[in-house]
XYZ file of N, CA and C in Angstrom:
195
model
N 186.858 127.541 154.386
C 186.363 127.607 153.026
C 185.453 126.418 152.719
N 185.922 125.420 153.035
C 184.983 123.875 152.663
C 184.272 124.175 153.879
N 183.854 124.490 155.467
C 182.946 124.577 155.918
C 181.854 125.661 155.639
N 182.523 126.774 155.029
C 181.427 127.727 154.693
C 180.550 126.995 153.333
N 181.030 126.333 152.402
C 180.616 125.795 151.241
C 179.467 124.561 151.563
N 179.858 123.846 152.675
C 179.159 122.721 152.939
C 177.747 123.558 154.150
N 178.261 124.491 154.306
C 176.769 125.234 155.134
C 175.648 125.523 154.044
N 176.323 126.657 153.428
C 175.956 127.245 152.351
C 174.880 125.864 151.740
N 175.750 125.085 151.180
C 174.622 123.772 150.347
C 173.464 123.769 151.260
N 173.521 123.053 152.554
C 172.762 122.450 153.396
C 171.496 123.774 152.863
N 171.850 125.537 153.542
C 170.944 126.264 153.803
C 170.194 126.148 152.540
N 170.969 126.046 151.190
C 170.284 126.114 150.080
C 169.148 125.010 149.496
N 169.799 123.771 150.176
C 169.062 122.656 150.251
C 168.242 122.152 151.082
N 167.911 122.814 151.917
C 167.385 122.443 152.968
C 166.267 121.473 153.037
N 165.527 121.956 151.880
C 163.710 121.226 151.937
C 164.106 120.133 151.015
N 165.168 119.765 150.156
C 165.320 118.834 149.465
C 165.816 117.962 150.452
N 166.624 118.173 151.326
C 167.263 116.975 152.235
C 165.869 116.562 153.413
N 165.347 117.860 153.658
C 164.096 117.394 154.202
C 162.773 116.168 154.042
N 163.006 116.622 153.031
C 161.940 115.592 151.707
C 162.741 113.979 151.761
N 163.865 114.540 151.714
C 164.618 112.927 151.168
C 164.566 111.849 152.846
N 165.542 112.932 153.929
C 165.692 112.135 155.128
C 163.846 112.171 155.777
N 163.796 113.010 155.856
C 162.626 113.170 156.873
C 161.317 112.209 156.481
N 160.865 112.797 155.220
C 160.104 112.675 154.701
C 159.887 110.881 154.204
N 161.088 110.581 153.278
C 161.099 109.469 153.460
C 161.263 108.081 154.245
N 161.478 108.711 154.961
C 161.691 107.565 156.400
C 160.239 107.382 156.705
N 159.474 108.440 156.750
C 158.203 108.143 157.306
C 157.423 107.660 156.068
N 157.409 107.708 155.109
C 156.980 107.060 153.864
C 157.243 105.631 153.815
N 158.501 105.469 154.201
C 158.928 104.269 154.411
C 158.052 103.521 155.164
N 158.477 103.622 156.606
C 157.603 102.991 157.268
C 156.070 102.618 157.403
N 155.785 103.482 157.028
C 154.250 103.489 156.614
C 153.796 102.226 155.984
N 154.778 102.415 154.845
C 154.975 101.643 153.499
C 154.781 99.716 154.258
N 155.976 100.016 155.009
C 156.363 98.559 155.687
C 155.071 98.248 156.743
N 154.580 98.794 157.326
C 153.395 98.920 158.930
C 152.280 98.667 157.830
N 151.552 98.909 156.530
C 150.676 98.621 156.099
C 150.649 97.310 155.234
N 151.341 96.508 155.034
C 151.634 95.163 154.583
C 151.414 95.277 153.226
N 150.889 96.103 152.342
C 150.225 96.078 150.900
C 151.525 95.990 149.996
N 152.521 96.151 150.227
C 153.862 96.699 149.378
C 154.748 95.397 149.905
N 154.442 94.554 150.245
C 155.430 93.332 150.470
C 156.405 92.902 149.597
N 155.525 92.723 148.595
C 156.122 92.198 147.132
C 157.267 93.279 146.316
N 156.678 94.441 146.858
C 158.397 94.952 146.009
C 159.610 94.959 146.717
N 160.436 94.793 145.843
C 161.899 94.532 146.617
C 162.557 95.729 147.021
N 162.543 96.822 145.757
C 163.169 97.600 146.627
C 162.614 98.944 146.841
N 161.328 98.397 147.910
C 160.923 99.416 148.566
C 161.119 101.039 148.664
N 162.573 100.626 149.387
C 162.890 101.859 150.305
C 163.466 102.837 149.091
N 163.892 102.240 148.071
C 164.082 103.184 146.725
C 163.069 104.198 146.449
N 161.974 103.550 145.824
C 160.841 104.424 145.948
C 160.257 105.055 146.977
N 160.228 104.974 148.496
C 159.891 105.934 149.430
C 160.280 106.816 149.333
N 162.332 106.589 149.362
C 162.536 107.709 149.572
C 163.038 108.743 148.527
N 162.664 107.967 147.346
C 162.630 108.776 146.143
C 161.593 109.720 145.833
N 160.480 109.184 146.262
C 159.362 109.645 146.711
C 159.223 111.111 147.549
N 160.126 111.090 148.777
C 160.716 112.201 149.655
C 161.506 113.309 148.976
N 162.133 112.519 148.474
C 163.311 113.279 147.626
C 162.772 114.441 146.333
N 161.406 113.668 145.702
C 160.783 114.313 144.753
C 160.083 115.710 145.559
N 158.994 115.482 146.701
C 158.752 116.472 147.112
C 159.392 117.444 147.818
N 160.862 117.302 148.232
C 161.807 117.865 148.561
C 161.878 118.918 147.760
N 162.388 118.320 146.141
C 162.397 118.860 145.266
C 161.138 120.278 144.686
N 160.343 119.531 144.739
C 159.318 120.467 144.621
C 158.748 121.252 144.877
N 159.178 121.567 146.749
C 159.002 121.758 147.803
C 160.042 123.201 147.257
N 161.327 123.081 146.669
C 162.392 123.965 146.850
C 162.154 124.667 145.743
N 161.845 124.015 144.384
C 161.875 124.793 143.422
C 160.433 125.768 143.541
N 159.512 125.621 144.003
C 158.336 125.695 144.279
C 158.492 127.154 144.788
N 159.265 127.364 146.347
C 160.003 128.316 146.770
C 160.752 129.318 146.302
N 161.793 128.499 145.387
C 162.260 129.689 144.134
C 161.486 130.386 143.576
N 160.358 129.617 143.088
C 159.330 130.656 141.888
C 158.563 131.986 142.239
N 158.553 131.099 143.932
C 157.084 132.148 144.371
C 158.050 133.826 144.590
């Protein structure tokens, strides 16, 4: 029952977790490899919030069509 539930999320979520892990990691780094963003502290908040948004957008986006 809790493994069918925790599938279920993932399949439903898919492009949001995409956006968040995937997406932001490479945002991240980017972020860090281009030196311009030194000064903020917490970076990796906004990358991968950043990820997380087009995740988002990415899914609801999907719903509509």
């Amino acid at each position: 029952m809790l493994v069918e539930k925790f599938f279920d999320h993932i399949t439903n979520w898919s492009k949001f977790w995409f956006g968040l892990i995937f997406l932001g990691s490479i945002i991240n780094e980017l972020a860090n490899q281009s030196g311009m963003f030194i000064s903020v502290s917490s970076l990796y908040l906004w990358t991968y919030g950043l990820g997380a948004m087009i995740g988002l957008i990415a899914k609801f986006r999907g719903a509509w069509l």
